[in-house]
PDB file of C-alpha atoms in Angstrom:
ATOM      1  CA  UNK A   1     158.781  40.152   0.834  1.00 44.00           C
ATOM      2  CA  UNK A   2     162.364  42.041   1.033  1.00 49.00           C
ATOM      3  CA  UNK A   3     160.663  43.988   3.959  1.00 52.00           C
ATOM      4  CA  UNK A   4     159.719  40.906   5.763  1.00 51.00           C
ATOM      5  CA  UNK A   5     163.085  39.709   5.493  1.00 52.00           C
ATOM      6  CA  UNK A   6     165.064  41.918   6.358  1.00 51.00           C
ATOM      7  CA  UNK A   7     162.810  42.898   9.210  1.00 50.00           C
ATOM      8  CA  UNK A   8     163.356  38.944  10.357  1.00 51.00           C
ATOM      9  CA  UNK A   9     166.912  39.193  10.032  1.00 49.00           C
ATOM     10  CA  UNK A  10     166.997  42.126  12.448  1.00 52.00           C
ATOM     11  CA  UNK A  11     164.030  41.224  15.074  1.00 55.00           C
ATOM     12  CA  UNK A  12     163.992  37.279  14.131  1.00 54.00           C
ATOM     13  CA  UNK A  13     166.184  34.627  15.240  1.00 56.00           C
ATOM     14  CA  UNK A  14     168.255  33.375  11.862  1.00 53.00           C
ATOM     15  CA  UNK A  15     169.802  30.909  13.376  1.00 57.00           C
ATOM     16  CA  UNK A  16     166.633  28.853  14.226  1.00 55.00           C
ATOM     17  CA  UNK A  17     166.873  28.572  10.403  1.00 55.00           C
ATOM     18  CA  UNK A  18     169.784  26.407  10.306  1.00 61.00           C
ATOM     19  CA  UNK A  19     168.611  22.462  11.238  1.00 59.00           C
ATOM     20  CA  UNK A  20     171.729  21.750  13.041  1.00 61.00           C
ATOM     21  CA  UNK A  21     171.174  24.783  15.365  1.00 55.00           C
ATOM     22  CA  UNK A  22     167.989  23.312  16.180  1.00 54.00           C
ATOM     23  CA  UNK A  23     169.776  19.683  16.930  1.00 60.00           C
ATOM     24  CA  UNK A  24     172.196  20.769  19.245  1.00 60.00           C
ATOM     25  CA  UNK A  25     172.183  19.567  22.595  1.00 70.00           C
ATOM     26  CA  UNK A  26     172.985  21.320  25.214  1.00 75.00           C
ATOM     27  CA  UNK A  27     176.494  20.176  27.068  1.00 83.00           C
ATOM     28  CA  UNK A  28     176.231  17.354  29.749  1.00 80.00           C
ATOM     29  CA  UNK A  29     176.459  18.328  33.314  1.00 84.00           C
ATOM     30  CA  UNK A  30     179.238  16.535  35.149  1.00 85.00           C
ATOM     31  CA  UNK A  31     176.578  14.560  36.876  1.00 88.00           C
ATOM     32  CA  UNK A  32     175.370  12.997  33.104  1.00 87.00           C
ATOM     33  CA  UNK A  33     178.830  12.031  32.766  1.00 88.00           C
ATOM     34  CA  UNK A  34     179.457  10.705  36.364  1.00 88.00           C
ATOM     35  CA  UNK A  35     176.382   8.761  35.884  1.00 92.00           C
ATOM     36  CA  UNK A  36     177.462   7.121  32.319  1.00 93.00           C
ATOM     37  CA  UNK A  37     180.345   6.297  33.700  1.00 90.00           C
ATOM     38  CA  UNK A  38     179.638   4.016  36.758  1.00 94.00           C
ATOM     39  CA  UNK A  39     176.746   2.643  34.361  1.00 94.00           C
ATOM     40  CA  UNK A  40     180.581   1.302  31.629  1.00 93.00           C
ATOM     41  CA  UNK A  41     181.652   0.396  35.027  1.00 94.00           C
ATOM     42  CA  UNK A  42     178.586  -1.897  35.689  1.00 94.00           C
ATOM     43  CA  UNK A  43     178.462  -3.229  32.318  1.00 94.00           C
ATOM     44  CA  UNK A  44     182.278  -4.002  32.890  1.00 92.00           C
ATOM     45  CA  UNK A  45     181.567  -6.179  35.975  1.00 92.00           C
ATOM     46  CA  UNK A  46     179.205  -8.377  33.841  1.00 92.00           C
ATOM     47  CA  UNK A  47     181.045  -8.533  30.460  1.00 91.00           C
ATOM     48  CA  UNK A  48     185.323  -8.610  32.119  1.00 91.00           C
ATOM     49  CA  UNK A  49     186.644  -9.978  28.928  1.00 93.00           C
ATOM     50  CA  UNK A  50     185.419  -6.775  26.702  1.00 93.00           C
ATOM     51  CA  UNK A  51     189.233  -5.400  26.124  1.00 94.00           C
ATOM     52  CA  UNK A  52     187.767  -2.619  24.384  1.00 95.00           C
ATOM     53  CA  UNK A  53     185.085  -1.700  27.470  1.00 95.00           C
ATOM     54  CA  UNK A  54     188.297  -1.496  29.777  1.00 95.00           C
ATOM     55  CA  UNK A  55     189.823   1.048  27.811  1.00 96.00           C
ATOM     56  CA  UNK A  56     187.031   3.096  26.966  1.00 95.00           C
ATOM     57  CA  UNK A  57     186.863   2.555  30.971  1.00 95.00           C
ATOM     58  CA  UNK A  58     189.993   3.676  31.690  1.00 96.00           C
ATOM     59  CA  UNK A  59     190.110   6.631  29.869  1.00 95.00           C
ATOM     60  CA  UNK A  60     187.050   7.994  31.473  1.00 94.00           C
ATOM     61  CA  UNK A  61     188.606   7.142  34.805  1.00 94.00           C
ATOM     62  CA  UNK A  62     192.137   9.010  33.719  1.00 94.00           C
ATOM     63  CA  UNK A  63     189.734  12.179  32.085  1.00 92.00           C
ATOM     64  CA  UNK A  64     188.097  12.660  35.662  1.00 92.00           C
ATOM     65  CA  UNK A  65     191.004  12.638  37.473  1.00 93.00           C
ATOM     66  CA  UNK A  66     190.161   8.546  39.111  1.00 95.00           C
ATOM     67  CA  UNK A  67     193.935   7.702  38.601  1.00 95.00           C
ATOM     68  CA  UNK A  68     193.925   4.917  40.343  1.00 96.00           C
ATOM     69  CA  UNK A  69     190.482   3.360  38.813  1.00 96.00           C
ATOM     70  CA  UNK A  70     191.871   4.057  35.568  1.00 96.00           C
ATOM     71  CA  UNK A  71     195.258   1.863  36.264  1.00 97.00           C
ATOM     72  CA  UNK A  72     192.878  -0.843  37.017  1.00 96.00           C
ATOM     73  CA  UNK A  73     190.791  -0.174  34.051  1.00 96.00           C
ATOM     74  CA  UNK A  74     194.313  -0.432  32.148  1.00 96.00           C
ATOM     75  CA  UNK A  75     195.154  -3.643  33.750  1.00 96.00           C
ATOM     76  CA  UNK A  76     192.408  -5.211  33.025  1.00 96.00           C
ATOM     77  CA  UNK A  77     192.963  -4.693  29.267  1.00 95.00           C
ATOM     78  CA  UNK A  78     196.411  -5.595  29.087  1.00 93.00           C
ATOM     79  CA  UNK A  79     196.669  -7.853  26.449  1.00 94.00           C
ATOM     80  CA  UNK A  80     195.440  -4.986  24.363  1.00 93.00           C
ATOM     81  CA  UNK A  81     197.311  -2.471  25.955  1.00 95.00           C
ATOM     82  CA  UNK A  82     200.612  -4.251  25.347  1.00 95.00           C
ATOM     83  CA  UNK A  83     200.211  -3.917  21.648  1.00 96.00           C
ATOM     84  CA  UNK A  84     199.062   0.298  21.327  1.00 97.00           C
ATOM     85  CA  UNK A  85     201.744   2.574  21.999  1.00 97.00           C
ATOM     86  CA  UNK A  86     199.061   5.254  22.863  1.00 96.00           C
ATOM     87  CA  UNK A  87     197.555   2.794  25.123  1.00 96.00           C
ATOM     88  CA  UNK A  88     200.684   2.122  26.644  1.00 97.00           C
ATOM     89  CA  UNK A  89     201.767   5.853  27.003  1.00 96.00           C
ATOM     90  CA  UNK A  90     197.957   6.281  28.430  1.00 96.00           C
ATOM     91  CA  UNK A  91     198.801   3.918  31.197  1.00 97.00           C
ATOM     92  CA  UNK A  92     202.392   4.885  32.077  1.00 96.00           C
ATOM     93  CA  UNK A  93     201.077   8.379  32.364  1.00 95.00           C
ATOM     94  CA  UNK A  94     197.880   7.365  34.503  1.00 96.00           C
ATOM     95  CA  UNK A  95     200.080   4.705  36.687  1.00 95.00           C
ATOM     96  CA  UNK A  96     202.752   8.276  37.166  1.00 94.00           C
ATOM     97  CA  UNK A  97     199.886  10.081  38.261  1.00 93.00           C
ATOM     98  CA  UNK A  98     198.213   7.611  40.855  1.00 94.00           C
ATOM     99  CA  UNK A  99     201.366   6.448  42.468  1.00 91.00           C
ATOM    100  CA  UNK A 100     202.871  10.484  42.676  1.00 90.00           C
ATOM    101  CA  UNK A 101     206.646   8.995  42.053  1.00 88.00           C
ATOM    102  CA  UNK A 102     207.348   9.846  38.579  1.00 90.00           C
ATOM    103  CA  UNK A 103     208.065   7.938  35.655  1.00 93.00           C
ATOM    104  CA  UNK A 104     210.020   5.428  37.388  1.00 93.00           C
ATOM    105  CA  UNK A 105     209.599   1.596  37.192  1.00 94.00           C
ATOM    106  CA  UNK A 106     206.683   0.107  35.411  1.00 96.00           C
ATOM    107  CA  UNK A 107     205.576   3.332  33.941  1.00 96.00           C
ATOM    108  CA  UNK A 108     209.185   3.880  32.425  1.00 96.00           C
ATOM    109  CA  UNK A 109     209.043  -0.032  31.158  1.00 97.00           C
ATOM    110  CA  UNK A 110     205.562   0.860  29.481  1.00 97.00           C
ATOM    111  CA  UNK A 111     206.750   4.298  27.717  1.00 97.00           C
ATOM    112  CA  UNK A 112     209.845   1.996  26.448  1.00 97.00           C
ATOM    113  CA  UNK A 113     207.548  -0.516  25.149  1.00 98.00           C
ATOM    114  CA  UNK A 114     205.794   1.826  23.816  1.00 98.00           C
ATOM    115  CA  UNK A 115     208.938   3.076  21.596  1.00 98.00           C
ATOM    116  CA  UNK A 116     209.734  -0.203  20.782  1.00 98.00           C
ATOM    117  CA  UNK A 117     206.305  -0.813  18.745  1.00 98.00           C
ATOM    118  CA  UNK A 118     206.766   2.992  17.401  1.00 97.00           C
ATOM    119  CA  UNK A 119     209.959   4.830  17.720  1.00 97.00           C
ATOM    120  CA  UNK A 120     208.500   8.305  16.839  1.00 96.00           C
ATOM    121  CA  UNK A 121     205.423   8.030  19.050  1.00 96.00           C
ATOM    122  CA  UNK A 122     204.403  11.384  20.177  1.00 96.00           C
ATOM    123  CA  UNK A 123     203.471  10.928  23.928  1.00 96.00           C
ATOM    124  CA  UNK A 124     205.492   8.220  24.542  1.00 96.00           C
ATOM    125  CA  UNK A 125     208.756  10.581  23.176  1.00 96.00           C
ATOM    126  CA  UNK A 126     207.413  13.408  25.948  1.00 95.00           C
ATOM    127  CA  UNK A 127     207.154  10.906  28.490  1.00 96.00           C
ATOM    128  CA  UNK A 128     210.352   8.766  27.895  1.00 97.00           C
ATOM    129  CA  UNK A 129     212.004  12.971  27.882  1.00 95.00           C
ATOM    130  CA  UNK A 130     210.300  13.534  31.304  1.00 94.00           C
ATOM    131  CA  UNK A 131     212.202   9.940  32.599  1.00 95.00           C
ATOM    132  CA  UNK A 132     215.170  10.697  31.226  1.00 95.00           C
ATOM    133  CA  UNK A 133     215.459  13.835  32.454  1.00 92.00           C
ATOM    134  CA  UNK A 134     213.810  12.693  36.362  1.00 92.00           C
ATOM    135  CA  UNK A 135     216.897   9.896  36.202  1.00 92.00           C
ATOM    136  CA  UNK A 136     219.140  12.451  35.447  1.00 92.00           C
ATOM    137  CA  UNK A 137     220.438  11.181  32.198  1.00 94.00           C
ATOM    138  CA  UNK A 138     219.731  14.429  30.582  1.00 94.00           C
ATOM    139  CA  UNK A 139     221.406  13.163  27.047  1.00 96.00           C
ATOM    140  CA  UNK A 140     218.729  10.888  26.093  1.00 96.00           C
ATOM    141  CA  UNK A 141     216.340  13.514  27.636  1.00 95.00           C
ATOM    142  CA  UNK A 142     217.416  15.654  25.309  1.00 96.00           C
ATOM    143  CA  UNK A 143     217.464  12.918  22.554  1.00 97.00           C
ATOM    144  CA  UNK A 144     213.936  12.036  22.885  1.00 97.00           C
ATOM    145  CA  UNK A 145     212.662  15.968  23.461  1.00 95.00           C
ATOM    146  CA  UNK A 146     214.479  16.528  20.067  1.00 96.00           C
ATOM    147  CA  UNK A 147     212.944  13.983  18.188  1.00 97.00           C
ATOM    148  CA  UNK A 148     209.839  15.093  19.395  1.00 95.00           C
ATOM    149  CA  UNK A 149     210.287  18.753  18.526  1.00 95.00           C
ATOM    150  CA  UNK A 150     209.547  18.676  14.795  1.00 95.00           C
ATOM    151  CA  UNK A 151     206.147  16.818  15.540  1.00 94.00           C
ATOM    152  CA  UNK A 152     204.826  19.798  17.174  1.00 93.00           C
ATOM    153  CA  UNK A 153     203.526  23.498  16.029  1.00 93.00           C
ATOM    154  CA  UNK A 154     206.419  26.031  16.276  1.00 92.00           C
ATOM    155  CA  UNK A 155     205.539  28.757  18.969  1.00 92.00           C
ATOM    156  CA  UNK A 156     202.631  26.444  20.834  1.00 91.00           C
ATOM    157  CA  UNK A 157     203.088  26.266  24.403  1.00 92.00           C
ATOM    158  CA  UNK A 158     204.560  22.690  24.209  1.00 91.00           C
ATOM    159  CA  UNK A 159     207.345  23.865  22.014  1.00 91.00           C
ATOM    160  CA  UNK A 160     208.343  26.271  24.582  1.00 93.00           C
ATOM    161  CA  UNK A 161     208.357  23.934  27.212  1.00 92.00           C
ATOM    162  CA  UNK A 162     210.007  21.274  25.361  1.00 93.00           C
ATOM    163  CA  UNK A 163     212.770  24.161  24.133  1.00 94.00           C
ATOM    164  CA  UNK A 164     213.135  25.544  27.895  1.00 93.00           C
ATOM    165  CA  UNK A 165     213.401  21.691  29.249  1.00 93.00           C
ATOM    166  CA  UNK A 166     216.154  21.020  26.516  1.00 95.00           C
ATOM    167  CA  UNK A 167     218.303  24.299  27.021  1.00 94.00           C
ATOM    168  CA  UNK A 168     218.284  22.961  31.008  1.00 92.00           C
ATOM    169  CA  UNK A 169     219.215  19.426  30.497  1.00 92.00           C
ATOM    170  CA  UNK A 170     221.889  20.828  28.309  1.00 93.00           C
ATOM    171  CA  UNK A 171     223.214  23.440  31.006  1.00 91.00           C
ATOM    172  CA  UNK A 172     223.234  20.193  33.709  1.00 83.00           C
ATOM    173  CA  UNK A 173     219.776  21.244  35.648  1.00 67.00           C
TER     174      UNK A 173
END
């Protein structure tokens, strides 16, 4: 028996012992996804009051890049939207991203509400930072960036960025 074992171990497959190794699915091909997608979008069409299905909408939209399907995936939920600050940070960064013009006007109204229902919100912090710092007002750039800093791992590559971002707001760039 210890022969037959150990001879499986080296010419077997061990692995193929484990259940969950036998389970696993392989990944889904961007076409899978694509096609799950548009079938949320069609279920959207016929259910427009599901808040939730909007959402879950709109951040498949923002994941693939569909900016501007995703803002009106957001908009369609805003009555929910209005009351998540990661929601709301979600859509000021999406609504950024389609229009290419920065932080400014609604999206810098959203990332405020967004402070307003939590002051030490994560993303909302970054992104009220990056408006702060695109208007010029580089003191509550640096305000928010700071309060931010001690929310993230010391070293990571967003603690850089946030430190190098800081350090030029404070020399005036």
């Amino acid at each position: 028996p210890l022969l037959a074992v150990g001879g499986y171990a080296l010419l077997g497959n061990p692995k193929a012992l484990n259940p969950e190794a036998r389970l696993a699915k392989p990944p889904m091909t961007a076409e899978q996804i694509n096609a799950i997608v548009e079938r949320l979008a069609e279920k959207m069409k016929a259910n427009p009051d599901d808040l939730q299905g909007w959402v879950m909408l709109a951040r498949s939209y923002k994941s693939q890049g569909r900016h501007d399907d995703a803002v009106g995936a957001f908009a369609k939920a805003d009555k929910l939207v209005d009351k998540d600050p990661d929601l709301l940070a979600s859509y000021a960064e999406t609504l950024a991203l389609a229009a290419g013009k920065g932080l400014k006007g609604k999206p810098r109204q959203l990332v405020e509400r967004a402070l307003q229902l939590d002051p030490k919100h994560p993303h909302a912090l970054f992104l009220a930072g990056a408006a702060a710092m695109e208007a010029g007002d580089n003191k509550k750039g640096i305000a928010y960036w700071e309060a931010l800093l001690p929310m993230v791992d010391p070293g990571t590559d967003i603690d850089q960025m946030l430190r190098s971002g800081i350090d030029k707001m404070k020399q005036g760039k």
